[in-house]
């Protein structure tokens, strides 16, 4: 992997300096539309944080309920973190359509929660910060469809309808501490609507 961009190195330093939000953990949401590149951003930010653990919400969601993972997150991740323990949620296997292996997420100083809806209302009390990957939804969805191919077209039809309904009822972007945008040489970071915890008057470059 290439070295993290200066914007992410600066953001990582800010995240480390935040107060803990869930036990000793600074739980940071990386949210945005499906297909926007959240997993790539989370991977790069985790590297800038010294290999911080990343929980992908795809592991907690399922075909039966795209956004019905809040109780599982609370019971299997937030509660262990609050007690200083390693979280061991079961991961959903999207090909087998069944719950499979157990993940192991240590209560590290910063843990990233990546996925659509990571910054939702029910989760925000446990978050140290909300990062929104600022890509237009139609552009993101088209990227996702192109990536996954025509074989998953029906899945994407169901997903985009569910995502549209979710963000209409429970938007994340207005509650983001930081907006991250893709630029030709990595990422640029701008203060979000709730930037007071992260913004010190100097945007990462």
PDB file of C-alpha atoms in Angstrom:
ATOM      1  CA  UNK A   1       0.000   0.000   0.000  1.00  0.00           C
ATOM      2  CA  UNK A   2       1.212   3.501  -0.773  1.00  0.00           C
ATOM      3  CA  UNK A   3       1.831   5.927   2.060  1.00  0.00           C
ATOM      4  CA  UNK A   4      -1.270   7.731   3.407  1.00  0.00           C
ATOM      5  CA  UNK A   5      -1.873  11.181   1.957  1.00  0.00           C
ATOM      6  CA  UNK A   6      -0.984  14.247   4.053  1.00  0.00           C
ATOM      7  CA  UNK A   7      -4.711  14.898   4.533  1.00  0.00           C
ATOM      8  CA  UNK A   8      -5.189  11.502   6.138  1.00  0.00           C
ATOM      9  CA  UNK A   9      -2.037  11.784   8.245  1.00  0.00           C
ATOM     10  CA  UNK A  10      -3.337  15.094   9.602  1.00  0.00           C
ATOM     11  CA  UNK A  11      -6.794  13.646  10.172  1.00  0.00           C
ATOM     12  CA  UNK A  12      -5.332  10.649  11.989  1.00  0.00           C
ATOM     13  CA  UNK A  13      -3.527  12.968  14.397  1.00  0.00           C
ATOM     14  CA  UNK A  14      -6.789  14.781  15.135  1.00  0.00           C
ATOM     15  CA  UNK A  15      -8.667  11.552  15.715  1.00  0.00           C
ATOM     16  CA  UNK A  16      -6.053  10.299  18.168  1.00  0.00           C
ATOM     17  CA  UNK A  17      -6.427  13.548  20.140  1.00  0.00           C
ATOM     18  CA  UNK A  18     -10.206  13.207  20.576  1.00  0.00           C
ATOM     19  CA  UNK A  19     -11.742  12.069  23.867  1.00  0.00           C
ATOM     20  CA  UNK A  20     -12.634   8.395  24.008  1.00  0.00           C
ATOM     21  CA  UNK A  21     -16.270   7.739  23.131  1.00  0.00           C
ATOM     22  CA  UNK A  22     -16.864   4.049  23.935  1.00  0.00           C
ATOM     23  CA  UNK A  23     -14.858   2.836  26.892  1.00  0.00           C
ATOM     24  CA  UNK A  24     -11.258   3.720  26.005  1.00  0.00           C
ATOM     25  CA  UNK A  25     -12.015   3.573  22.260  1.00  0.00           C
ATOM     26  CA  UNK A  26     -12.417   6.514  19.912  1.00  0.00           C
ATOM     27  CA  UNK A  27     -15.005   5.001  17.586  1.00  0.00           C
ATOM     28  CA  UNK A  28     -14.998   6.851  14.255  1.00  0.00           C
ATOM     29  CA  UNK A  29     -17.699   6.408  11.595  1.00  0.00           C
ATOM     30  CA  UNK A  30     -16.691   6.412   7.931  1.00  0.00           C
ATOM     31  CA  UNK A  31     -20.014   6.882   6.145  1.00  0.00           C
ATOM     32  CA  UNK A  32     -21.153   7.642   2.619  1.00  0.00           C
ATOM     33  CA  UNK A  33     -23.136   6.184  -0.248  1.00  0.00           C
ATOM     34  CA  UNK A  34     -22.619   2.633  -1.469  1.00  0.00           C
ATOM     35  CA  UNK A  35     -19.919   2.581  -4.128  1.00  0.00           C
ATOM     36  CA  UNK A  36     -18.340   5.854  -2.979  1.00  0.00           C
ATOM     37  CA  UNK A  37     -15.038   4.271  -1.912  1.00  0.00           C
ATOM     38  CA  UNK A  38     -15.540   4.076   1.862  1.00  0.00           C
ATOM     39  CA  UNK A  39     -13.650   0.803   2.228  1.00  0.00           C
ATOM     40  CA  UNK A  40     -10.637   2.239   0.409  1.00  0.00           C
ATOM     41  CA  UNK A  41     -10.753   5.403   2.518  1.00  0.00           C
ATOM     42  CA  UNK A  42     -11.062   3.388   5.734  1.00  0.00           C
ATOM     43  CA  UNK A  43      -8.134   1.187   4.731  1.00  0.00           C
ATOM     44  CA  UNK A  44      -5.938   4.225   4.034  1.00  0.00           C
ATOM     45  CA  UNK A  45      -7.028   6.001   7.217  1.00  0.00           C
ATOM     46  CA  UNK A  46      -6.420   2.846   9.258  1.00  0.00           C
ATOM     47  CA  UNK A  47      -2.866   2.748   7.871  1.00  0.00           C
ATOM     48  CA  UNK A  48      -2.354   6.395   8.850  1.00  0.00           C
ATOM     49  CA  UNK A  49      -3.512   5.430  12.351  1.00  0.00           C
ATOM     50  CA  UNK A  50      -0.935   2.640  12.613  1.00  0.00           C
ATOM     51  CA  UNK A  51      -3.162  -0.239  11.461  1.00  0.00           C
ATOM     52  CA  UNK A  52      -6.267   0.701  13.431  1.00  0.00           C
ATOM     53  CA  UNK A  53      -8.996  -1.968  13.478  1.00  0.00           C
ATOM     54  CA  UNK A  54     -11.818  -1.525  10.951  1.00  0.00           C
ATOM     55  CA  UNK A  55     -15.317  -2.965  11.342  1.00  0.00           C
ATOM     56  CA  UNK A  56     -17.135  -3.133   8.005  1.00  0.00           C
ATOM     57  CA  UNK A  57     -20.895  -2.893   8.398  1.00  0.00           C
ATOM     58  CA  UNK A  58     -21.262  -5.339   5.508  1.00  0.00           C
ATOM     59  CA  UNK A  59     -20.278  -7.917   8.126  1.00  0.00           C
ATOM     60  CA  UNK A  60     -23.215  -6.979  10.379  1.00  0.00           C
ATOM     61  CA  UNK A  61     -25.892  -6.423   7.717  1.00  0.00           C
ATOM     62  CA  UNK A  62     -27.603  -9.220   5.798  1.00  0.00           C
ATOM     63  CA  UNK A  63     -29.923  -9.918   2.891  1.00  0.00           C
ATOM     64  CA  UNK A  64     -32.811 -10.012   5.354  1.00  0.00           C
ATOM     65  CA  UNK A  65     -32.114  -6.520   6.693  1.00  0.00           C
ATOM     66  CA  UNK A  66     -29.678  -4.088   5.096  1.00  0.00           C
ATOM     67  CA  UNK A  67     -29.953  -1.592   7.953  1.00  0.00           C
ATOM     68  CA  UNK A  68     -31.178  -3.730  10.833  1.00  0.00           C
ATOM     69  CA  UNK A  69     -27.782  -4.130  12.478  1.00  0.00           C
ATOM     70  CA  UNK A  70     -27.969  -1.584  15.318  1.00  0.00           C
ATOM     71  CA  UNK A  71     -28.848  -4.103  18.065  1.00  0.00           C
ATOM     72  CA  UNK A  72     -26.081  -6.447  16.895  1.00  0.00           C
ATOM     73  CA  UNK A  73     -23.591  -3.577  16.913  1.00  0.00           C
ATOM     74  CA  UNK A  74     -24.648  -2.525  20.417  1.00  0.00           C
ATOM     75  CA  UNK A  75     -24.550  -6.027  21.882  1.00  0.00           C
ATOM     76  CA  UNK A  76     -21.528  -7.465  20.100  1.00  0.00           C
ATOM     77  CA  UNK A  77     -19.282  -4.420  19.674  1.00  0.00           C
ATOM     78  CA  UNK A  78     -20.224  -1.384  21.755  1.00  0.00           C
ATOM     79  CA  UNK A  79     -20.830  -3.310  24.993  1.00  0.00           C
ATOM     80  CA  UNK A  80     -17.491  -5.164  24.902  1.00  0.00           C
ATOM     81  CA  UNK A  81     -15.661  -1.929  24.047  1.00  0.00           C
ATOM     82  CA  UNK A  82     -17.361  -0.145  26.941  1.00  0.00           C
ATOM     83  CA  UNK A  83     -15.907  -2.819  29.244  1.00  0.00           C
ATOM     84  CA  UNK A  84     -12.440  -2.778  27.691  1.00  0.00           C
ATOM     85  CA  UNK A  85     -12.922  -6.163  26.013  1.00  0.00           C
ATOM     86  CA  UNK A  86     -12.302  -7.435  22.496  1.00  0.00           C
ATOM     87  CA  UNK A  87     -15.450  -7.407  20.355  1.00  0.00           C
ATOM     88  CA  UNK A  88     -16.207 -10.683  18.565  1.00  0.00           C
ATOM     89  CA  UNK A  89     -19.226 -10.166  16.296  1.00  0.00           C
ATOM     90  CA  UNK A  90     -20.275 -12.835  13.818  1.00  0.00           C
ATOM     91  CA  UNK A  91     -19.712 -11.878  10.172  1.00  0.00           C
ATOM     92  CA  UNK A  92     -22.382 -12.405   7.522  1.00  0.00           C
ATOM     93  CA  UNK A  93     -21.396 -14.418   4.458  1.00  0.00           C
ATOM     94  CA  UNK A  94     -23.138 -12.743   1.512  1.00  0.00           C
ATOM     95  CA  UNK A  95     -22.505 -15.672  -0.825  1.00  0.00           C
ATOM     96  CA  UNK A  96     -23.734 -18.394   1.534  1.00  0.00           C
ATOM     97  CA  UNK A  97     -26.459 -16.143   2.987  1.00  0.00           C
ATOM     98  CA  UNK A  98     -25.533 -17.283   6.482  1.00  0.00           C
ATOM     99  CA  UNK A  99     -23.719 -16.057   9.565  1.00  0.00           C
ATOM    100  CA  UNK A 100     -20.172 -17.341   9.683  1.00  0.00           C
ATOM    101  CA  UNK A 101     -16.845 -16.697  11.349  1.00  0.00           C
ATOM    102  CA  UNK A 102     -16.307 -14.523  14.389  1.00  0.00           C
ATOM    103  CA  UNK A 103     -14.287 -11.340  13.967  1.00  0.00           C
ATOM    104  CA  UNK A 104     -11.851 -10.073  16.601  1.00  0.00           C
ATOM    105  CA  UNK A 105     -11.755  -6.304  17.172  1.00  0.00           C
ATOM    106  CA  UNK A 106      -9.526  -5.190  20.049  1.00  0.00           C
ATOM    107  CA  UNK A 107     -10.443  -2.030  21.988  1.00  0.00           C
ATOM    108  CA  UNK A 108      -7.717   0.000  20.265  1.00  0.00           C
ATOM    109  CA  UNK A 109      -7.323   3.761  20.813  1.00  0.00           C
ATOM    110  CA  UNK A 110      -9.117   4.366  17.474  1.00  0.00           C
ATOM    111  CA  UNK A 111     -11.472   1.920  15.766  1.00  0.00           C
ATOM    112  CA  UNK A 112     -13.096   2.705  12.411  1.00  0.00           C
ATOM    113  CA  UNK A 113     -16.729   1.788  11.742  1.00  0.00           C
ATOM    114  CA  UNK A 114     -17.097   1.743   7.958  1.00  0.00           C
ATOM    115  CA  UNK A 115     -20.297   1.425   5.976  1.00  0.00           C
ATOM    116  CA  UNK A 116     -23.491   3.038   4.787  1.00  0.00           C
ATOM    117  CA  UNK A 117     -25.268   4.396   7.855  1.00  0.00           C
ATOM    118  CA  UNK A 118     -22.237   4.197  10.166  1.00  0.00           C
ATOM    119  CA  UNK A 119     -23.046   7.690  11.406  1.00  0.00           C
ATOM    120  CA  UNK A 120     -26.746   7.049  11.934  1.00  0.00           C
ATOM    121  CA  UNK A 121     -28.731   8.493  14.818  1.00  0.00           C
ATOM    122  CA  UNK A 122     -28.686   5.344  16.958  1.00  0.00           C
ATOM    123  CA  UNK A 123     -24.904   5.059  16.787  1.00  0.00           C
ATOM    124  CA  UNK A 124     -23.812   8.695  17.162  1.00  0.00           C
ATOM    125  CA  UNK A 125     -23.780   8.713  21.004  1.00  0.00           C
ATOM    126  CA  UNK A 126     -20.969   6.126  20.876  1.00  0.00           C
ATOM    127  CA  UNK A 127     -18.948   7.933  18.189  1.00  0.00           C
ATOM    128  CA  UNK A 128     -15.971  10.216  18.668  1.00  0.00           C
ATOM    129  CA  UNK A 129     -16.384  11.606  15.138  1.00  0.00           C
ATOM    130  CA  UNK A 130     -18.333  11.149  11.914  1.00  0.00           C
ATOM    131  CA  UNK A 131     -16.444  11.261   8.605  1.00  0.00           C
ATOM    132  CA  UNK A 132     -18.543  11.504   5.439  1.00  0.00           C
ATOM    133  CA  UNK A 133     -17.033  10.530   2.071  1.00  0.00           C
ATOM    134  CA  UNK A 134     -18.556  13.243  -0.061  1.00  0.00           C
ATOM    135  CA  UNK A 135     -19.443  11.589  -3.381  1.00  0.00           C
ATOM    136  CA  UNK A 136     -22.763  12.222  -5.137  1.00  0.00           C
ATOM    137  CA  UNK A 137     -25.029   9.219  -4.676  1.00  0.00           C
ATOM    138  CA  UNK A 138     -25.740   8.700  -8.382  1.00  0.00           C
ATOM    139  CA  UNK A 139     -22.025   8.699  -9.162  1.00  0.00           C
ATOM    140  CA  UNK A 140     -21.340   6.338  -6.253  1.00  0.00           C
ATOM    141  CA  UNK A 141     -24.135   3.946  -7.204  1.00  0.00           C
ATOM    142  CA  UNK A 142     -22.997   3.838 -10.818  1.00  0.00           C
ATOM    143  CA  UNK A 143     -19.469   3.010  -9.663  1.00  0.00           C
ATOM    144  CA  UNK A 144     -20.838   0.221  -7.498  1.00  0.00           C
ATOM    145  CA  UNK A 145     -22.933  -1.266 -10.273  1.00  0.00           C
ATOM    146  CA  UNK A 146     -20.009  -1.143 -12.682  1.00  0.00           C
ATOM    147  CA  UNK A 147     -17.730  -2.775 -10.104  1.00  0.00           C
ATOM    148  CA  UNK A 148     -20.151  -5.614  -9.305  1.00  0.00           C
ATOM    149  CA  UNK A 149     -21.363  -6.268 -12.844  1.00  0.00           C
ATOM    150  CA  UNK A 150     -24.772  -7.116 -14.320  1.00  0.00           C
ATOM    151  CA  UNK A 151     -25.125 -10.257 -12.229  1.00  0.00           C
ATOM    152  CA  UNK A 152     -25.856  -8.139  -9.168  1.00  0.00           C
ATOM    153  CA  UNK A 153     -28.176  -5.657 -10.884  1.00  0.00           C
ATOM    154  CA  UNK A 154     -31.233  -6.897  -8.958  1.00  0.00           C
ATOM    155  CA  UNK A 155     -29.348  -6.613  -5.681  1.00  0.00           C
ATOM    156  CA  UNK A 156     -28.351  -3.036  -6.518  1.00  0.00           C
ATOM    157  CA  UNK A 157     -31.960  -2.157  -7.375  1.00  0.00           C
ATOM    158  CA  UNK A 158     -33.032  -3.348  -3.918  1.00  0.00           C
ATOM    159  CA  UNK A 159     -30.048  -1.732  -2.218  1.00  0.00           C
ATOM    160  CA  UNK A 160     -30.445   1.737  -3.740  1.00  0.00           C
ATOM    161  CA  UNK A 161     -34.131   1.801  -2.801  1.00  0.00           C
ATOM    162  CA  UNK A 162     -33.265   0.841   0.775  1.00  0.00           C
ATOM    163  CA  UNK A 163     -30.407   3.339   0.993  1.00  0.00           C
ATOM    164  CA  UNK A 164     -32.549   6.136  -0.389  1.00  0.00           C
ATOM    165  CA  UNK A 165     -35.207   5.433   2.251  1.00  0.00           C
ATOM    166  CA  UNK A 166     -32.624   5.151   5.046  1.00  0.00           C
ATOM    167  CA  UNK A 167     -30.942   8.488   4.387  1.00  0.00           C
ATOM    168  CA  UNK A 168     -34.303  10.221   3.861  1.00  0.00           C
ATOM    169  CA  UNK A 169     -35.315   9.186   7.382  1.00  0.00           C
ATOM    170  CA  UNK A 170     -31.917   9.222   9.091  1.00  0.00           C
ATOM    171  CA  UNK A 171     -29.332  11.344   7.218  1.00  0.00           C
ATOM    172  CA  UNK A 172     -25.667  11.311   8.168  1.00  0.00           C
ATOM    173  CA  UNK A 173     -24.147  14.133   6.138  1.00  0.00           C
ATOM    174  CA  UNK A 174     -25.717  16.982   8.197  1.00  0.00           C
ATOM    175  CA  UNK A 175     -24.091  15.473  11.301  1.00  0.00           C
ATOM    176  CA  UNK A 176     -20.628  14.910   9.857  1.00  0.00           C
ATOM    177  CA  UNK A 177     -17.623  16.380  11.625  1.00  0.00           C
ATOM    178  CA  UNK A 178     -15.600  16.126   8.445  1.00  0.00           C
ATOM    179  CA  UNK A 179     -16.277  15.854   4.718  1.00  0.00           C
ATOM    180  CA  UNK A 180     -13.635  13.953   2.777  1.00  0.00           C
ATOM    181  CA  UNK A 181     -13.429  14.353  -0.997  1.00  0.00           C
ATOM    182  CA  UNK A 182     -11.374  12.444  -3.508  1.00  0.00           C
ATOM    183  CA  UNK A 183      -8.824  14.512  -5.419  1.00  0.00           C
ATOM    184  CA  UNK A 184      -6.275  13.471  -8.059  1.00  0.00           C
ATOM    185  CA  UNK A 185      -3.588  12.920  -5.433  1.00  0.00           C
ATOM    186  CA  UNK A 186      -5.517  11.284  -2.622  1.00  0.00           C
ATOM    187  CA  UNK A 187      -8.042  13.074  -0.447  1.00  0.00           C
ATOM    188  CA  UNK A 188      -8.955  16.552   0.714  1.00  0.00           C
ATOM    189  CA  UNK A 189     -10.721  17.170   4.011  1.00  0.00           C
ATOM    190  CA  UNK A 190     -13.196  19.948   4.786  1.00  0.00           C
ATOM    191  CA  UNK A 191     -15.094  20.745   7.972  1.00  0.00           C
ATOM    192  CA  UNK A 192     -18.571  19.242   8.085  1.00  0.00           C
ATOM    193  CA  UNK A 193     -21.692  20.713   9.641  1.00  0.00           C
ATOM    194  CA  UNK A 194     -20.550  19.565  13.106  1.00  0.00           C
ATOM    195  CA  UNK A 195     -16.857  20.262  12.779  1.00  0.00           C
ATOM    196  CA  UNK A 196     -16.095  21.806  16.167  1.00  0.00           C
ATOM    197  CA  UNK A 197     -14.490  18.654  17.574  1.00  0.00           C
ATOM    198  CA  UNK A 198     -12.043  18.283  14.713  1.00  0.00           C
ATOM    199  CA  UNK A 199     -11.659  21.636  13.034  1.00  0.00           C
ATOM    200  CA  UNK A 200      -8.964  23.909  14.406  1.00  0.00           C
ATOM    201  CA  UNK A 201      -9.075  26.502  11.621  1.00  0.00           C
ATOM    202  CA  UNK A 202      -6.644  24.651   9.356  1.00  0.00           C
ATOM    203  CA  UNK A 203      -7.904  22.098   6.874  1.00  0.00           C
ATOM    204  CA  UNK A 204      -5.617  19.134   6.192  1.00  0.00           C
ATOM    205  CA  UNK A 205      -3.724  19.680   2.954  1.00  0.00           C
TER     206      UNK A 205
END
